[in-house]
PDB file of C-alpha atoms in Angstrom:
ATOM      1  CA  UNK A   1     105.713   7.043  -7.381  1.00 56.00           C
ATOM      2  CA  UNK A   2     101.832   8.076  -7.522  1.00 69.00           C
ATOM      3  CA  UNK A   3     101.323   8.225 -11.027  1.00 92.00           C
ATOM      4  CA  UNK A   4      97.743   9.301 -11.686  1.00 95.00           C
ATOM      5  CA  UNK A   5      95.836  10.069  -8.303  1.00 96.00           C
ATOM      6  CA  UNK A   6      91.707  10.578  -8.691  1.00 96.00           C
ATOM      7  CA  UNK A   7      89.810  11.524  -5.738  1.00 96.00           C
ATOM      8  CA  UNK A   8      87.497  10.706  -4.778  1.00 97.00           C
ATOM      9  CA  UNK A   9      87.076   6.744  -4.782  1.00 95.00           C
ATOM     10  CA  UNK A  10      83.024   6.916  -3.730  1.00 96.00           C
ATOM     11  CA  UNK A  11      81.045   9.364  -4.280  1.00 96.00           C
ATOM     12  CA  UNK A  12      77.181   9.130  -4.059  1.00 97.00           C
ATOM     13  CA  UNK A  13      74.937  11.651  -5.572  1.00 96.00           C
ATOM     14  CA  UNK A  14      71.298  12.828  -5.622  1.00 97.00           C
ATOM     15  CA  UNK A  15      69.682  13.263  -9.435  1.00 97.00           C
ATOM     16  CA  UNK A  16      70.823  16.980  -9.847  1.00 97.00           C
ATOM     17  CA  UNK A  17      73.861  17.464  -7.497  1.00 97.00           C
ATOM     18  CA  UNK A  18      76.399  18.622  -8.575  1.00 96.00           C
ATOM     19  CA  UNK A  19      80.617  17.794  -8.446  1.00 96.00           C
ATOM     20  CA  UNK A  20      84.010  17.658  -9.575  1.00 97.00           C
ATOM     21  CA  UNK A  21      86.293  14.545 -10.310  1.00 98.00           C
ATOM     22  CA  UNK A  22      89.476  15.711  -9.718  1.00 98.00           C
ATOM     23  CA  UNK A  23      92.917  14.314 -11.015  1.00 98.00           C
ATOM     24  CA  UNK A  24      96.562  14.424 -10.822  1.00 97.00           C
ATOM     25  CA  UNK A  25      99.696  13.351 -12.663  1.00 96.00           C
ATOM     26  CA  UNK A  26     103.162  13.344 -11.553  1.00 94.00           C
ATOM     27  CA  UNK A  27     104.600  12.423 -14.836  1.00 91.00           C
ATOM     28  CA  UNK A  28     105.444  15.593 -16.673  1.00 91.00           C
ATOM     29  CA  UNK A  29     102.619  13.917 -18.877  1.00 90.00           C
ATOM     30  CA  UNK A  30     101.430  16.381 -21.418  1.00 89.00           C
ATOM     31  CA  UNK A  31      97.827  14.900 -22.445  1.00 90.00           C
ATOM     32  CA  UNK A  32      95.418  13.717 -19.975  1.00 93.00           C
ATOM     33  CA  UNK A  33      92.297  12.259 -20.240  1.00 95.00           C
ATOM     34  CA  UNK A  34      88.834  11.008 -19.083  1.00 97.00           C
ATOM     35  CA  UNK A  35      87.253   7.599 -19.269  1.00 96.00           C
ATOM     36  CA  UNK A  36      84.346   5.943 -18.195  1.00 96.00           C
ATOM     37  CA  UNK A  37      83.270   2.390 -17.925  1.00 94.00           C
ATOM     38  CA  UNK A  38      80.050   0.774 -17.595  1.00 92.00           C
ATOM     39  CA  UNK A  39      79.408  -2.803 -16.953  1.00 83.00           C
ATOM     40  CA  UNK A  40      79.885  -4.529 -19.861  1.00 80.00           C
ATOM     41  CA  UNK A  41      81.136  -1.893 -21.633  1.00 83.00           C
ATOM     42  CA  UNK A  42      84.868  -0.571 -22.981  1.00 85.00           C
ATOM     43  CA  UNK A  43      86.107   2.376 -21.677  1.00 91.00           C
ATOM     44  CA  UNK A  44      84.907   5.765 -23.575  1.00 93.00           C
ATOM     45  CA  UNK A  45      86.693   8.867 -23.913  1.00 93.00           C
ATOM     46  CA  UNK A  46      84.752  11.678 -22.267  1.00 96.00           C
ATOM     47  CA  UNK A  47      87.054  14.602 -22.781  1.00 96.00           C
ATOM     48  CA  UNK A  48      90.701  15.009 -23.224  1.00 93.00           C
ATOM     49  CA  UNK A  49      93.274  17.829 -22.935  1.00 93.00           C
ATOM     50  CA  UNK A  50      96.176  17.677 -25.664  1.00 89.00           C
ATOM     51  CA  UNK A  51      98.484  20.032 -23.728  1.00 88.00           C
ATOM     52  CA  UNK A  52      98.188  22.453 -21.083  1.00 90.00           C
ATOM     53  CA  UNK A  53      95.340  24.806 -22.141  1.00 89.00           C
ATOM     54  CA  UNK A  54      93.823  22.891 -24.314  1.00 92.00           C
ATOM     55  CA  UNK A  55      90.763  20.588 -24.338  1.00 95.00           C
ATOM     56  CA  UNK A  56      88.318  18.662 -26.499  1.00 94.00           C
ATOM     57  CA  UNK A  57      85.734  16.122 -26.957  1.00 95.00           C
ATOM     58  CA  UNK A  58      85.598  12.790 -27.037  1.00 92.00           C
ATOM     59  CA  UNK A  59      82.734  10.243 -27.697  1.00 90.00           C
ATOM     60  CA  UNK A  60      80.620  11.049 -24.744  1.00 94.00           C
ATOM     61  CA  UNK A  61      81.062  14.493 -23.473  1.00 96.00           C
ATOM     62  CA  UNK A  62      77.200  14.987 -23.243  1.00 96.00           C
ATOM     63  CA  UNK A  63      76.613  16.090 -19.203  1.00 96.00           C
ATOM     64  CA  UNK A  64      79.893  16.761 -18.392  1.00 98.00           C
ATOM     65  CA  UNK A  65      82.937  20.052 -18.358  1.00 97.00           C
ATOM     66  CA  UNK A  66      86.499  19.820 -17.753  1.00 98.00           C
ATOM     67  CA  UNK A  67      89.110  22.140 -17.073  1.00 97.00           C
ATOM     68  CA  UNK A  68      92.892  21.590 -17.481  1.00 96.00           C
ATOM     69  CA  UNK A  69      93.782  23.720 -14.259  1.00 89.00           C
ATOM     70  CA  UNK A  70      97.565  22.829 -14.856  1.00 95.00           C
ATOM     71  CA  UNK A  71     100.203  20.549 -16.670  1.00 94.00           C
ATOM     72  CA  UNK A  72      99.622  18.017 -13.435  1.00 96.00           C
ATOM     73  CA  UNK A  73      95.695  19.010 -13.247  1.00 97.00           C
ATOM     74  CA  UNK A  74      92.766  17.821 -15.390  1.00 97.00           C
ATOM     75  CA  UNK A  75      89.360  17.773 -13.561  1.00 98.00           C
ATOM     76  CA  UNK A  76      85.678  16.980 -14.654  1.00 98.00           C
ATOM     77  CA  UNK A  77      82.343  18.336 -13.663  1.00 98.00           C
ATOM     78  CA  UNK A  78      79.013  16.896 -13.603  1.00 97.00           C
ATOM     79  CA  UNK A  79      76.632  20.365 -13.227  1.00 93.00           C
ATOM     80  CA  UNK A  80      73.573  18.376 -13.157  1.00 96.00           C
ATOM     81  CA  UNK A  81      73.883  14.646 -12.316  1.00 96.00           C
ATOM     82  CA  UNK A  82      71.774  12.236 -13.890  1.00 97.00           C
ATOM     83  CA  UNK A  83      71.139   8.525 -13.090  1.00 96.00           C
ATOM     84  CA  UNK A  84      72.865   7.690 -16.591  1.00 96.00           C
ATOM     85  CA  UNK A  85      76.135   8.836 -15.194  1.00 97.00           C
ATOM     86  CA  UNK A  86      76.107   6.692 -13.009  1.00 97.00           C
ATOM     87  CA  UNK A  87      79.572   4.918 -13.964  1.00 97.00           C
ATOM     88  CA  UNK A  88      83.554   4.441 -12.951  1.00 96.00           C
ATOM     89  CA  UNK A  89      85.440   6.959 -13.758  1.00 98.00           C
ATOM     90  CA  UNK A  90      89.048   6.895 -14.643  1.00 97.00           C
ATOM     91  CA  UNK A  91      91.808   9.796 -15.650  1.00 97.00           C
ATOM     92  CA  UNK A  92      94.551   8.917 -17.698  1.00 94.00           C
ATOM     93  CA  UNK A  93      97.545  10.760 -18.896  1.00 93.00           C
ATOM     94  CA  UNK A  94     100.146  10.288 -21.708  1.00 88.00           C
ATOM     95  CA  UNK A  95     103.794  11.625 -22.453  1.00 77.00           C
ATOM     96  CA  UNK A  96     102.377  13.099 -25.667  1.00 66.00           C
ATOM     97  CA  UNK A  97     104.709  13.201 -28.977  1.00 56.00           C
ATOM     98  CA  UNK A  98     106.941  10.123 -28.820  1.00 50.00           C
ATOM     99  CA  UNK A  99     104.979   8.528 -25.892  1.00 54.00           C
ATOM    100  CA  UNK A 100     102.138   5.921 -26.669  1.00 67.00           C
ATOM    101  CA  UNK A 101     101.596   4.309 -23.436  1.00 80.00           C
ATOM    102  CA  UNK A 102      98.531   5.893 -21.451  1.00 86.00           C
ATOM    103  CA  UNK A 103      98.481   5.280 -17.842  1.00 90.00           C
ATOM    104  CA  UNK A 104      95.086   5.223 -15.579  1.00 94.00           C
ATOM    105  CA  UNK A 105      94.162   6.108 -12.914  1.00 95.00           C
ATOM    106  CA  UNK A 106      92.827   3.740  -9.930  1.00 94.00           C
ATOM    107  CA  UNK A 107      89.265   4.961 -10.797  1.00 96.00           C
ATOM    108  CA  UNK A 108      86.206   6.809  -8.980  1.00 97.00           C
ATOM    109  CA  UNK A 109      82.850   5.112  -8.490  1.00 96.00           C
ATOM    110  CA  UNK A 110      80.111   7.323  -8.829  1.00 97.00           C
ATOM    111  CA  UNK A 111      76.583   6.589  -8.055  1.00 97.00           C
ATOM    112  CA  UNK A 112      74.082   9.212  -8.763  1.00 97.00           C
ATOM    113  CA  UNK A 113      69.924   8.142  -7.287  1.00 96.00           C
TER     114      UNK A 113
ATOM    115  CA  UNK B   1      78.354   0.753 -34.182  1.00 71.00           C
ATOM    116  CA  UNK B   2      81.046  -1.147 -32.144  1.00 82.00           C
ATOM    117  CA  UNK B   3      84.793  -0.569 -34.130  1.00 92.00           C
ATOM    118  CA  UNK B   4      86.579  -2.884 -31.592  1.00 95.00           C
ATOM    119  CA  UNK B   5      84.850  -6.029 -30.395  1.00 95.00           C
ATOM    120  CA  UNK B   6      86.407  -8.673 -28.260  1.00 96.00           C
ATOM    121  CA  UNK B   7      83.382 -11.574 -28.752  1.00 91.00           C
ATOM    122  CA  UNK B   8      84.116 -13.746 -25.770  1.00 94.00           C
ATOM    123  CA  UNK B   9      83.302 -11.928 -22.783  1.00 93.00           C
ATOM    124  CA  UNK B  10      85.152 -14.590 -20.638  1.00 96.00           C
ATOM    125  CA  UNK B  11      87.723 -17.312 -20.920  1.00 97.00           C
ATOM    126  CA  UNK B  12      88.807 -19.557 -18.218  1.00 97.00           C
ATOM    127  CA  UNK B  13      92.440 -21.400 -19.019  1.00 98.00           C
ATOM    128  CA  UNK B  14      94.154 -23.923 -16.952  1.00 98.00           C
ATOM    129  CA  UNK B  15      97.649 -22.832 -14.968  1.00 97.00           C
ATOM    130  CA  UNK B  16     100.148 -23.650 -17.442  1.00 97.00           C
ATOM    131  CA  UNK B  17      99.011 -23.824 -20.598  1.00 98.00           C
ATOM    132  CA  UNK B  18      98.255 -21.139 -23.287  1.00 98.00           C
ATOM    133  CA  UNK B  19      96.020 -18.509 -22.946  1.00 98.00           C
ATOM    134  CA  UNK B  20      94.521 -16.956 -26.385  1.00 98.00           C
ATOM    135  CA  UNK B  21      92.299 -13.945 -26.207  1.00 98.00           C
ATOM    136  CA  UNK B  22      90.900 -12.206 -29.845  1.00 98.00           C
ATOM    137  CA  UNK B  23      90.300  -9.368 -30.787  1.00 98.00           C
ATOM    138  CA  UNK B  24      88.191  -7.598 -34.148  1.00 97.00           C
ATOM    139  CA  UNK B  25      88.236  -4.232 -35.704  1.00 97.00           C
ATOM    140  CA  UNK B  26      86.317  -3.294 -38.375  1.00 96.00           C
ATOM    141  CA  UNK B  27      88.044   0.454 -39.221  1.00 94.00           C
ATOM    142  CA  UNK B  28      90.245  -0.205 -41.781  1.00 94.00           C
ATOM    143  CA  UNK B  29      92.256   3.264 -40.363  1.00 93.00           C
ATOM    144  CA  UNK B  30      93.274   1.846 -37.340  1.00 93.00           C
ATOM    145  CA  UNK B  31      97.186   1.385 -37.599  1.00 91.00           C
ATOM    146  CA  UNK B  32      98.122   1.235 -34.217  1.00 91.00           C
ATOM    147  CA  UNK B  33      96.714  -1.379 -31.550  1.00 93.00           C
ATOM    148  CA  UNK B  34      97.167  -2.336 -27.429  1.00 93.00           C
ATOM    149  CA  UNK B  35      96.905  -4.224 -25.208  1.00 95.00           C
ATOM    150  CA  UNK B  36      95.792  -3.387 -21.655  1.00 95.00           C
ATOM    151  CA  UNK B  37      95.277  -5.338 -18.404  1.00 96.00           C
ATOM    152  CA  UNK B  38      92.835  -4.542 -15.480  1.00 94.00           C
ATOM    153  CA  UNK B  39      92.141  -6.343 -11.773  1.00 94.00           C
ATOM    154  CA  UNK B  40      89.288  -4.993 -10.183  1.00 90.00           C
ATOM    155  CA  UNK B  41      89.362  -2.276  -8.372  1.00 86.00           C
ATOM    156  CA  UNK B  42      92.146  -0.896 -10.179  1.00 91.00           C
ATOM    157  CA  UNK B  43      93.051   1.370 -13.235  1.00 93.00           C
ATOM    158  CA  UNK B  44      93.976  -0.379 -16.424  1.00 93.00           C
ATOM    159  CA  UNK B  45      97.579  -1.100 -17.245  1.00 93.00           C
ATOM    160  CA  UNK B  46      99.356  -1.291 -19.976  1.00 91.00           C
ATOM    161  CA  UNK B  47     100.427  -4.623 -21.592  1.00 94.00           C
ATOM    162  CA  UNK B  48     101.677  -4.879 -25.322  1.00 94.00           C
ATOM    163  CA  UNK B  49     101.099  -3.131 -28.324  1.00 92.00           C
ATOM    164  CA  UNK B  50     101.444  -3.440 -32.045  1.00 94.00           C
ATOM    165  CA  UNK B  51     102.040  -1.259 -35.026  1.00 92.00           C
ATOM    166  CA  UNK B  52     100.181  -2.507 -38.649  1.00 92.00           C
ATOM    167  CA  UNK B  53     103.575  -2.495 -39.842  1.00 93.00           C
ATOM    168  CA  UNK B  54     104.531  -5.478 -37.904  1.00 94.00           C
ATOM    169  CA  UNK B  55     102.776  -8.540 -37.728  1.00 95.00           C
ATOM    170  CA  UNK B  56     103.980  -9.997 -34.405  1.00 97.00           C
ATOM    171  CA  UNK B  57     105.438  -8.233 -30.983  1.00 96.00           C
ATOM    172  CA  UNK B  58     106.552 -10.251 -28.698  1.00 97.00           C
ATOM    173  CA  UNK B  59     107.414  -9.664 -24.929  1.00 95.00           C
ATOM    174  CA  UNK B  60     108.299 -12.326 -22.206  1.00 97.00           C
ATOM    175  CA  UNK B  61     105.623 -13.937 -22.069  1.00 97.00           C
ATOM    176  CA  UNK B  62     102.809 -12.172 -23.834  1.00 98.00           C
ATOM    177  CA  UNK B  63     103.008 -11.939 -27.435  1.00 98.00           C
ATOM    178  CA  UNK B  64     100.486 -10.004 -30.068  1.00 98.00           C
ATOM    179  CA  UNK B  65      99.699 -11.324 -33.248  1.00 98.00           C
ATOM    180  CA  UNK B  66      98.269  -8.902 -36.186  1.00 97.00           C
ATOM    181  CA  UNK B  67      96.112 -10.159 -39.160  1.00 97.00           C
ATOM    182  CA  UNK B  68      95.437  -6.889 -41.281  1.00 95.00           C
ATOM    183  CA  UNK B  69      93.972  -8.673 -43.989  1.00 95.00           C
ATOM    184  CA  UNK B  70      91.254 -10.312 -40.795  1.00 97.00           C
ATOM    185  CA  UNK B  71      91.348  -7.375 -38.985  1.00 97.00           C
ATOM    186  CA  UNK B  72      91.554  -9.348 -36.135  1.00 97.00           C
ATOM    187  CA  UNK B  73      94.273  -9.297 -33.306  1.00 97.00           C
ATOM    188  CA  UNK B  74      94.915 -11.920 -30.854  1.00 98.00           C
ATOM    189  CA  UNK B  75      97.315 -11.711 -27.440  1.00 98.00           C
ATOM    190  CA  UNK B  76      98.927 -15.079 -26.629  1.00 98.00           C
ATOM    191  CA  UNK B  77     100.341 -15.456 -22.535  1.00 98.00           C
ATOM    192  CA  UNK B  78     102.413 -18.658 -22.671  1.00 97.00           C
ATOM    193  CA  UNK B  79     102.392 -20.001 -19.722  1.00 97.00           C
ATOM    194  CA  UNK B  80      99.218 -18.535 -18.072  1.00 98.00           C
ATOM    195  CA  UNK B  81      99.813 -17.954 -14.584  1.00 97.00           C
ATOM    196  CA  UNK B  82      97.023 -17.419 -11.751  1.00 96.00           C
ATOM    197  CA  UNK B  83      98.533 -13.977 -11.574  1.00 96.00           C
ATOM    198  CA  UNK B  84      97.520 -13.311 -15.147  1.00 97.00           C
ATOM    199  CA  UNK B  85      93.704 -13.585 -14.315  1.00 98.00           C
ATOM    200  CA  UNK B  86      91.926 -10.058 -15.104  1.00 97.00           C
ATOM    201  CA  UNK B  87      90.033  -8.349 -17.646  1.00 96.00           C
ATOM    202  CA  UNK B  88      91.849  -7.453 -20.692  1.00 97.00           C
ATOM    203  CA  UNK B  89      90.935  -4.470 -23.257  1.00 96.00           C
ATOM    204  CA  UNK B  90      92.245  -4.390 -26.292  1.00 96.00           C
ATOM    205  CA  UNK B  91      92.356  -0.872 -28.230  1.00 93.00           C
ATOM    206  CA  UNK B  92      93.227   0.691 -31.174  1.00 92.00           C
ATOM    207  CA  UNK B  93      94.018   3.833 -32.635  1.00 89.00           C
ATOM    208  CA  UNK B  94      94.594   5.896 -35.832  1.00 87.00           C
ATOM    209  CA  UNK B  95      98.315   6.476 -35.716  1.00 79.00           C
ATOM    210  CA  UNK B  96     100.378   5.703 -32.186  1.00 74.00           C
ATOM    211  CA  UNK B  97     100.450   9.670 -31.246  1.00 73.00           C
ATOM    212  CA  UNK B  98      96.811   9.720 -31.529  1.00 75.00           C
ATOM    213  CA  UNK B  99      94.873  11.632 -28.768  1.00 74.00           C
ATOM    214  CA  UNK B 100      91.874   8.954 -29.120  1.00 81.00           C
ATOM    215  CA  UNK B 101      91.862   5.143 -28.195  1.00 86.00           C
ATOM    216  CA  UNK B 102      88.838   2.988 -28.828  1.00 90.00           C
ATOM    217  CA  UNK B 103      88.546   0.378 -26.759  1.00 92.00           C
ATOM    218  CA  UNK B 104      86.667  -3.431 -26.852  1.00 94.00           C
ATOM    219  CA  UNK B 105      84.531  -4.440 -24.095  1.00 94.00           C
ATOM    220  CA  UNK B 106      87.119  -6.620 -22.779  1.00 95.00           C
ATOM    221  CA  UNK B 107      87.493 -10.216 -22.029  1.00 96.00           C
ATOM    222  CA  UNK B 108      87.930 -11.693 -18.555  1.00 96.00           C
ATOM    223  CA  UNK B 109      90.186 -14.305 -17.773  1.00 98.00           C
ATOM    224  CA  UNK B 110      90.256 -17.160 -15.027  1.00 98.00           C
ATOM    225  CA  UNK B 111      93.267 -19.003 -14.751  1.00 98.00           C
ATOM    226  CA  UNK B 112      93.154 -22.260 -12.858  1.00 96.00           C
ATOM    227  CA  UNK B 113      95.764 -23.161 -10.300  1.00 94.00           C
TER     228      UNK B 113
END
C-alpha cells in the first residue's frame, strides 16, 4: 500500500531553474495538498486542490503553480527558483467529506543555490 | 502572527514514565484540533485528534486533553516508549472537513531507554 508517493527525494537547483514536484495518491482521496517545512518551522499550506479540477491557495503560494492533473495527481511547479524555496516539501491527501485524517507524503528536499 | 504555538521546542522524558507535550492557540474559531507524529526523514503521521465539543480523547496510550477556556491542548503518552521519540505537530482547524490545517512548530521528543 503506497499511499502518497512524491518524487523526487533530492533535487538540487540553480537560482532560476525551473521544476515540477510531482505526487501521487492511491487512496481514492479527493483533496490533496502541498506543504512545506522549514527548520524550525510548522508545516504551511502552499496550495491545495478540493476535488478533481479544482485548486486554491493557501498561506504561501507566492513562487509556486499547481495543477491537479487527475483524482490520483496533484503536482507543483517552481518557474523560477529562488534561494527562499529552498525547503522540504511534502503532498498530502484527504478522503474529503466525512474524512479528517490527512496523510503525507515521505517528503522532497529541495535545495535551490 | 503565530495561531498555533507549541513553546518547548524539545522535551526529553525517561522510558517509562509520562510524557506531556502542550500546545496554544490563540483563534478562538478553531473547533477542531490533531495531533501528528514525524521521524525524520519521513512524512508526518497521524496521531489523535479532538473536537471542542469534547474535552478529552483518549486512545491506547496517547490521550488529548482540551482546555477551551486556556486555549491550550496538551497530548499525554503514558508510558513513553523509545519508539515514541519524534517530532510532534499539533494542528488545528476551523471545522473537521476543513480544507486548511495550521500547524505549531512542533516539539521534539527524546525518550530515554
Amino acid at each position: 500500500n503506497a499511499g502518497v508517493t512524491q518524487t523526487p527525494k533530492f533535487q538540487v537547483l540553480k537560482t532560476g531553474q525551473s521544476m515540477t514536484l510531482q505526487c501521487a495518491q492511491d487512496m481514492n482521496h479527493n483533496s490533496m495538498y502541498w506543504y512545506r517545512q522549514d527548520p524550525g518551522m510548522g508545516l504551511r499550506l502552499i496550495y491545495y486542490s478540493a476535488s478533481e479540477g479544482t485548486t486554491d491557495k493557501g498561506e504561501v503560494p507566492n513562487g509556486y503553480n499547481v495543477s491537479r492533473l487527475n483524482k490520483r495527481e496533484f503536482s507543483l511547479r517552481l518557474e523560477s527558483a529562488a534561494p527562499s524555496q529552498t525547503s522540504v516539501y511534502f503532498c498530502a491527501s484527504r478522503q474529503g467529506v466525512g474524512g479528517n485524517t490527512i496523510y503525507f507524503g515521505e517528503g522532497s528536499w529541495l535545495t535551490v543555490v | 502572527d503565530q495561531q498555533v504555538k507549541q513553546n518547548s521546542p524539545s522535551l526529553s522524558v525517561q522510558e517509562g514514565r509520562i510524557s506531556i507535550l502542550n500546545c496554544d492557540y490563540t483563534n478562538s474559531m478553531f473547533d477542531y484540533f490533531l495531533w501528528y507524529k514525524k521521524y525524520p526523514a519521513e512524512g508526518p503521521t497521524f496521531l489523535i485528534s479532538i473536537s471542542s465539543i469534547k474535552d478529552k480523547n483518549e486512545d491506547g496510550r496517547f490521550t488529548v486533553f482540551l482546555n477551551k477556556s486556556a486555549k491550550h491542548l496538551s497530548l499525554h503518552i503514558v508510558p513513553s516508549q523509545p519508539g515514541d521519540s519524534a517530532v510532534y505537530f499539533c494542528a488545528a482547524s476551523i471545522g473537521a472537513g476543513s480544507y486548511q490545517l495550521t500547524f505549531g512548530k512542533g516539539t521534539k521528543l527524546s525518550v530515554i531507554p
